[in-house]
Amino acid sequence: MTYGDHRQTPLHSGFGAATTATEALDGRTLSGMQAIVTGGASGLGLETVRVLAGAGARVVVPARDPRQAQAALAGLAGVEVKALDLLDPQAIDSFAAAFLASGRALHVLVNGAGLMASPLLRDARGYEAQFATNHLGHFQLTARLWPALRQAQGARVVCVSSLGHRQAGVDLDDPHFLRQSYDKWRAYAQSKSANALFAVELDRRGAAHEVRAFSLHPGAILTPLVRHLDQDDLRRVGALDDAGQVNPPPQSGFKNVAQGAATAVWCATSAQLDGLGGVYCEDCDIAALVADDSTGPGVRRWAADPAQARQLWALSEQMTGVRFDPGAA
């Protein structure tokens, strides 16, 4: 039995697709806990912040536009906004250094910010923006925050992946589309596979230091993440009704925001996951490992393969210039 076969065993948690983020918290009080939620100023991230803060956690929300984030988060107690652009390595280092200087332990890191199916964009390094934002930025951020995660003596890193991962694994030879034609959906898919693989290897390295990692598919939800999608894209994902309006029919399986944030909250807080990690979750449960040609739910093997995860880790260190040694203090 392989690592992935063993770990990807559903718990039959008692929750499901209709579970909300508040229900996933299962009445737990989070007083004394510190969280950071990237992407926490809109969509699923905002609901995740609302629920965590409402249960007593202190939450930092990194944002490219702090003023806009402040407005979105107004009225939420225990929440602070700091500047961060995941495409800017120096900004990541500055954000992390300021947090570490505060002396706080970090109990929960939710890596939720991202791009989806954007036109071809490149950062200052020439890196494709979806891979750079969704994966490399979070890789560097997690590395820089590692001392605070270890300090918590029981932390969780939650990587928001997607069912989109099933369209493609990570192209380790050409992840930035330098030698092949750009495909926005394949670029998105490989970034989401990267999120899942990052959790696999981070958990392997971090478990001995009481830092566990999880990835998840939140469900199909209409949030600001769809801003780059045109009518054909929206039709492809089942978001249009018969009249061509953005109004997913009941049979489409779309969730509302409260339901969409549930699995991230469950991964971040549930006692059902104590002693576990390195798994891909959906609908507030560990997802099954399925064949690569499957069209249903579950995690594809290329997104749960420990050998691929180790190769991606090495490539990520090379691309970011960040040597990420979880054993270091």
Short mmCIF file of C-alpha atoms in Angstrom, two decimals:
data_model
loop_
_atom_site.label_atom_id
_atom_site.label_comp_id
_atom_site.label_asym_id
_atom_site.label_seq_id
_atom_site.Cartn_x
_atom_site.Cartn_y
_atom_site.Cartn_z
CA MET A 1 0.00 0.00 0.00
CA THR A 2 1.45 3.39 -0.96
CA TYR A 3 1.49 6.58 1.08
CA GLY A 4 -1.39 7.99 -0.95
CA ASP A 5 -3.46 4.80 -0.82
CA HIS A 6 -3.10 4.67 2.95
CA ARG A 7 -3.79 8.30 3.70
CA GLN A 8 -6.67 8.98 1.31
CA THR A 9 -9.23 7.01 3.29
CA PRO A 10 -12.53 8.82 4.00
CA LEU A 11 -13.38 9.23 7.67
CA HIS A 12 -17.16 9.32 7.13
CA SER A 13 -17.05 12.48 9.22
CA GLY A 14 -20.79 13.01 9.44
CA PHE A 15 -20.56 16.22 7.45
CA GLY A 16 -21.22 16.68 3.74
CA ALA A 17 -21.57 19.00 0.77
CA ALA A 18 -24.29 21.10 2.45
CA THR A 19 -22.32 21.63 5.67
CA THR A 20 -21.58 25.29 6.36
CA ALA A 21 -18.35 26.70 7.74
CA THR A 22 -20.03 27.45 11.07
CA GLU A 23 -21.33 23.88 11.28
CA ALA A 24 -17.90 22.50 10.37
CA LEU A 25 -16.46 24.30 13.39
CA ASP A 26 -18.70 21.98 15.44
CA GLY A 27 -19.01 24.39 18.33
CA ARG A 28 -15.25 24.63 18.94
CA THR A 29 -13.91 27.75 20.65
CA LEU A 30 -10.72 29.14 19.12
CA SER A 31 -9.75 31.62 21.82
CA GLY A 32 -5.96 31.97 22.00
CA MET A 33 -5.40 30.79 18.43
CA GLN A 34 -3.67 32.89 15.77
CA ALA A 35 -4.49 32.42 12.08
CA ILE A 36 -3.36 33.92 8.79
CA VAL A 37 -5.73 33.61 5.83
CA THR A 38 -4.51 34.67 2.39
CA GLY A 39 -7.38 35.67 0.14
CA GLY A 40 -9.29 36.49 3.31
CA ALA A 41 -10.89 39.71 2.09
CA SER A 42 -13.35 38.21 -0.39
CA GLY A 43 -15.30 35.10 -1.32
CA LEU A 44 -14.50 31.91 0.55
CA GLY A 45 -11.59 33.49 2.37
CA LEU A 46 -13.79 36.20 3.84
CA GLU A 47 -16.24 33.61 5.16
CA THR A 48 -13.35 31.58 6.55
CA VAL A 49 -12.07 34.66 8.39
CA ARG A 50 -15.54 35.52 9.66
CA VAL A 51 -16.06 32.07 11.15
CA LEU A 52 -12.59 31.74 12.67
CA ALA A 53 -12.72 35.22 14.19
CA GLY A 54 -16.27 34.65 15.38
CA ALA A 55 -15.05 31.63 17.34
CA GLY A 56 -12.39 33.71 19.07
CA ALA A 57 -9.31 33.35 16.87
CA ARG A 58 -7.13 36.32 16.01
CA VAL A 59 -6.75 36.54 12.24
CA VAL A 60 -4.30 38.37 10.01
CA VAL A 61 -5.43 38.91 6.43
CA PRO A 62 -2.65 39.68 3.93
CA ALA A 63 -3.93 41.69 0.97
CA ARG A 64 -2.62 43.30 -2.21
CA ASP A 65 -4.99 46.22 -1.59
CA PRO A 66 -5.12 46.75 2.20
CA ARG A 67 -7.61 49.61 1.96
CA GLN A 68 -10.09 47.49 0.02
CA ALA A 69 -9.55 44.60 2.43
CA GLN A 70 -10.13 46.84 5.44
CA ALA A 71 -13.49 47.86 4.00
CA ALA A 72 -14.49 44.23 3.33
CA LEU A 73 -13.52 43.13 6.85
CA ALA A 74 -14.93 46.12 8.71
CA GLY A 75 -16.71 45.17 11.91
CA LEU A 76 -14.95 41.85 12.44
CA ALA A 77 -13.28 41.80 15.83
CA GLY A 78 -9.80 40.36 16.17
CA VAL A 79 -8.95 40.80 12.48
CA GLU A 80 -6.05 42.85 11.12
CA VAL A 81 -4.99 43.54 7.55
CA LYS A 82 -1.42 43.67 6.30
CA ALA A 83 0.03 44.33 2.85
CA LEU A 84 1.18 41.37 0.77
CA ASP A 85 1.53 40.59 -2.94
CA LEU A 86 2.19 36.89 -3.53
CA LEU A 87 3.86 37.70 -6.86
CA ASP A 88 6.47 39.84 -5.09
CA PRO A 89 9.11 37.79 -3.21
CA GLN A 90 10.32 40.84 -1.28
CA ALA A 91 6.78 41.63 -0.16
CA ILE A 92 6.40 38.05 1.09
CA ASP A 93 9.62 38.30 3.08
CA SER A 94 8.62 41.67 4.54
CA PHE A 95 5.19 40.43 5.60
CA ALA A 96 6.62 37.30 7.23
CA ALA A 97 9.45 39.20 8.95
CA ALA A 98 6.97 41.62 10.50
CA PHE A 99 4.79 38.77 11.75
CA LEU A 100 7.77 36.91 13.24
CA ALA A 101 8.94 40.13 14.92
CA SER A 102 5.62 40.26 16.77
CA GLY A 103 6.61 37.08 18.60
CA ARG A 104 3.30 35.39 17.95
CA ALA A 105 2.87 31.68 17.37
CA LEU A 106 0.90 30.74 14.26
CA HIS A 107 -1.66 27.98 14.79
CA VAL A 108 -3.41 28.07 11.40
CA LEU A 109 -2.18 29.19 7.99
CA VAL A 110 -4.80 29.05 5.25
CA ASN A 111 -3.21 29.45 1.82
CA GLY A 112 -6.33 30.48 -0.04
CA ALA A 113 -5.52 33.39 -2.35
CA GLY A 114 -5.21 32.67 -6.03
CA LEU A 115 -5.86 33.22 -9.71
CA MET A 116 -8.08 31.07 -11.91
CA ALA A 117 -7.89 30.69 -15.68
CA SER A 118 -6.31 34.08 -16.24
CA PRO A 119 -4.82 35.26 -19.53
CA LEU A 120 -1.08 34.67 -19.79
CA LEU A 121 0.55 36.88 -17.18
CA ARG A 122 4.12 36.75 -15.92
CA ASP A 123 5.75 38.14 -12.82
CA ALA A 124 9.03 40.04 -12.70
CA ARG A 125 10.92 36.72 -12.78
CA GLY A 126 9.13 35.61 -15.94
CA TYR A 127 7.12 33.01 -14.05
CA GLU A 128 3.58 32.19 -15.16
CA ALA A 129 1.27 34.01 -12.76
CA GLN A 130 -1.13 31.22 -11.78
CA PHE A 131 1.71 28.88 -10.78
CA ALA A 132 3.64 31.73 -9.18
CA THR A 133 0.68 32.99 -7.15
CA ASN A 134 -1.18 29.83 -6.29
CA HIS A 135 1.86 27.71 -5.50
CA LEU A 136 5.24 29.45 -5.38
CA GLY A 137 4.04 32.47 -3.41
CA HIS A 138 2.46 30.24 -0.79
CA PHE A 139 5.51 27.98 -0.72
CA GLN A 140 7.73 30.95 0.12
CA LEU A 141 5.22 32.39 2.59
CA THR A 142 4.95 29.10 4.47
CA ALA A 143 8.73 28.77 4.54
CA ARG A 144 9.21 32.25 5.96
CA LEU A 145 6.50 31.74 8.59
CA TRP A 146 7.88 28.34 9.62
CA PRO A 147 9.33 29.47 12.98
CA ALA A 148 5.91 30.75 14.04
CA LEU A 149 4.22 27.54 12.92
CA ARG A 150 6.67 25.46 14.95
CA GLN A 151 6.22 27.77 17.93
CA ALA A 152 2.51 26.88 18.03
CA GLN A 153 3.39 23.29 19.01
CA GLY A 154 0.46 22.02 17.02
CA ALA A 155 -0.21 23.99 13.83
CA ARG A 156 -2.05 23.32 10.60
CA VAL A 157 -1.33 24.57 7.09
CA VAL A 158 -4.39 24.43 4.84
CA CYS A 159 -3.83 24.67 1.07
CA VAL A 160 -6.92 25.47 -1.00
CA SER A 161 -6.73 23.30 -4.11
CA SER A 162 -9.62 22.50 -6.47
CA LEU A 163 -11.29 19.75 -8.43
CA GLY A 164 -9.60 21.56 -11.30
CA HIS A 165 -6.49 19.59 -10.39
CA ARG A 166 -7.95 16.61 -12.21
CA GLN A 167 -7.31 18.27 -15.58
CA ALA A 168 -3.51 18.13 -15.28
CA GLY A 169 -0.60 17.38 -13.03
CA VAL A 170 2.43 19.63 -12.63
CA ASP A 171 4.66 19.88 -15.69
CA LEU A 172 7.99 19.80 -13.88
CA ASP A 173 9.88 20.44 -17.13
CA ASP A 174 7.97 23.51 -18.31
CA PRO A 175 5.61 24.83 -15.61
CA HIS A 176 5.82 28.40 -16.93
CA PHE A 177 4.83 27.65 -20.54
CA LEU A 178 8.13 28.79 -21.98
CA ARG A 179 8.29 26.01 -24.58
CA GLN A 180 4.61 25.23 -25.12
CA SER A 181 1.47 27.13 -25.97
CA TYR A 182 -0.27 28.64 -22.98
CA ASP A 183 -3.52 27.03 -21.90
CA LYS A 184 -5.20 28.93 -19.07
CA TRP A 185 -7.11 25.90 -17.78
CA ARG A 186 -4.10 23.61 -17.83
CA ALA A 187 -2.10 26.30 -16.05
CA TYR A 188 -4.80 26.53 -13.40
CA ALA A 189 -4.98 22.75 -13.08
CA GLN A 190 -1.25 22.33 -12.56
CA SER A 191 -1.25 25.07 -9.90
CA LYS A 192 -4.02 23.25 -8.04
CA SER A 193 -2.19 19.92 -8.32
CA ALA A 194 0.82 21.77 -6.93
CA ASN A 195 -1.23 22.92 -3.93
CA ALA A 196 -2.11 19.31 -3.14
CA LEU A 197 1.44 18.04 -3.65
CA PHE A 198 2.83 20.80 -1.45
CA ALA A 199 0.59 19.62 1.40
CA VAL A 200 1.80 16.04 0.92
CA GLU A 201 5.49 16.90 1.24
CA LEU A 202 5.04 19.64 3.83
CA ASP A 203 3.21 17.20 6.07
CA ARG A 204 5.89 14.54 5.61
CA ARG A 205 8.56 17.01 6.67
CA GLY A 206 6.54 18.86 9.27
CA ALA A 207 4.74 16.12 11.20
CA ALA A 208 7.72 15.54 13.51
CA HIS A 209 7.55 19.23 14.42
CA GLU A 210 3.79 19.16 15.12
CA VAL A 211 2.89 20.97 11.90
CA ARG A 212 0.37 19.11 9.77
CA ALA A 213 -0.73 20.06 6.27
CA PHE A 214 -3.92 19.51 4.28
CA SER A 215 -5.25 20.40 0.85
CA LEU A 216 -8.85 20.64 -0.18
CA HIS A 217 -11.44 21.20 -2.86
CA PRO A 218 -13.96 23.72 -1.49
CA GLY A 219 -16.65 22.87 -4.03
CA ALA A 220 -17.94 24.79 -7.03
CA ILE A 221 -18.80 28.32 -5.87
CA LEU A 222 -19.23 31.59 -7.73
CA THR A 223 -16.81 34.05 -6.12
CA PRO A 224 -14.60 36.89 -7.41
CA LEU A 225 -12.17 34.16 -8.46
CA VAL A 226 -14.22 33.75 -11.67
CA ARG A 227 -13.47 37.30 -12.83
CA HIS A 228 -11.37 36.10 -15.78
CA LEU A 229 -14.04 33.73 -17.13
CA ASP A 230 -15.99 34.54 -20.28
CA GLN A 231 -19.40 33.18 -21.28
CA ASP A 232 -17.94 30.01 -22.77
CA ASP A 233 -15.96 29.39 -19.60
CA LEU A 234 -19.00 29.92 -17.40
CA ARG A 235 -21.02 27.57 -19.59
CA ARG A 236 -18.22 24.99 -19.35
CA VAL A 237 -18.35 24.99 -15.54
CA GLY A 238 -22.16 24.87 -15.46
CA ALA A 239 -22.69 28.35 -14.05
CA LEU A 240 -25.25 29.53 -16.63
CA ASP A 241 -28.97 28.85 -16.65
CA ASP A 242 -31.00 28.06 -19.77
CA ALA A 243 -31.29 31.77 -20.55
CA GLY A 244 -27.52 32.21 -20.48
CA GLN A 245 -27.53 34.11 -17.20
CA VAL A 246 -25.12 33.47 -14.32
CA ASN A 247 -27.53 31.48 -12.21
CA PRO A 248 -26.43 27.87 -11.68
CA PRO A 249 -29.38 25.45 -11.80
CA PRO A 250 -29.98 23.32 -8.69
CA GLN A 251 -28.62 20.19 -10.36
CA SER A 252 -25.30 21.92 -11.11
CA GLY A 253 -23.91 21.14 -7.66
CA PHE A 254 -22.79 24.68 -6.92
CA LYS A 255 -22.42 25.60 -3.25
CA ASN A 256 -23.05 28.90 -1.53
CA VAL A 257 -20.14 30.71 0.14
CA ALA A 258 -20.95 29.39 3.63
CA GLN A 259 -20.84 25.82 2.30
CA GLY A 260 -17.77 26.51 0.19
CA ALA A 261 -15.72 27.69 3.17
CA ALA A 262 -16.68 24.67 5.28
CA THR A 263 -13.91 22.28 4.26
CA ALA A 264 -11.16 24.85 4.87
CA VAL A 265 -12.53 25.52 8.36
CA TRP A 266 -12.85 21.77 9.00
CA CYS A 267 -9.25 21.15 7.90
CA ALA A 268 -8.04 24.02 10.06
CA THR A 269 -9.85 23.09 13.25
CA SER A 270 -11.44 19.64 13.35
CA ALA A 271 -10.37 17.20 16.06
CA GLN A 272 -11.30 14.45 13.60
CA LEU A 273 -8.02 15.20 11.81
CA ASP A 274 -5.82 15.07 14.89
CA GLY A 275 -2.77 12.92 14.14
CA LEU A 276 -3.47 13.00 10.39
CA GLY A 277 -2.12 15.07 7.53
CA GLY A 278 -0.87 15.16 3.97
CA VAL A 279 -4.36 14.44 2.67
CA TYR A 280 -6.68 16.03 0.13
CA CYS A 281 -10.18 16.73 1.45
CA GLU A 282 -13.59 17.60 0.07
CA ASP A 283 -17.05 18.05 1.60
CA CYS A 284 -15.53 18.09 5.12
CA ASP A 285 -13.98 14.65 4.79
CA ILE A 286 -10.85 13.03 3.42
CA ALA A 287 -11.38 12.37 -0.27
CA ALA A 288 -10.93 9.00 -1.89
CA LEU A 289 -7.95 8.36 -4.15
CA VAL A 290 -9.34 7.69 -7.65
CA ALA A 291 -8.07 6.62 -11.05
CA ASP A 292 -6.61 9.36 -13.22
CA ASP A 293 -9.35 8.92 -15.83
CA SER A 294 -12.15 9.20 -13.29
CA THR A 295 -14.72 11.91 -13.96
CA GLY A 296 -16.12 12.02 -10.45
CA PRO A 297 -14.95 13.44 -7.12
CA GLY A 298 -11.79 12.42 -5.32
CA VAL A 299 -8.10 13.15 -5.72
CA ARG A 300 -6.13 11.99 -8.74
CA ARG A 301 -2.96 10.05 -8.08
CA TRP A 302 -0.70 12.69 -9.64
CA ALA A 303 -1.84 15.13 -6.93
CA ALA A 304 -1.18 12.69 -4.08
CA ASP A 305 2.04 11.06 -5.24
CA PRO A 306 4.87 11.50 -2.70
CA ALA A 307 7.61 11.17 -5.33
CA GLN A 308 6.05 13.97 -7.39
CA ALA A 309 5.66 15.99 -4.21
CA ARG A 310 9.37 15.70 -3.42
CA GLN A 311 10.33 16.70 -6.96
CA LEU A 312 8.02 19.72 -6.83
CA TRP A 313 9.51 20.73 -3.47
CA ALA A 314 13.04 20.70 -4.92
CA LEU A 315 11.88 22.66 -7.99
CA SER A 316 10.10 25.20 -5.78
CA GLU A 317 13.23 25.78 -3.72
CA GLN A 318 15.17 26.30 -6.93
CA MET A 319 12.63 28.73 -8.39
CA THR A 320 12.16 30.81 -5.24
CA GLY A 321 15.71 30.63 -3.95
CA VAL A 322 14.22 29.67 -0.59
CA ARG A 323 15.80 26.73 1.19
CA PHE A 324 12.89 25.36 3.20
CA ASP A 325 14.17 23.07 5.96
CA PRO A 326 11.29 22.31 8.35
CA GLY A 327 13.76 20.86 10.84
CA ALA A 328 15.43 24.24 11.30
CA ALA A 329 14.44 26.32 14.28
#
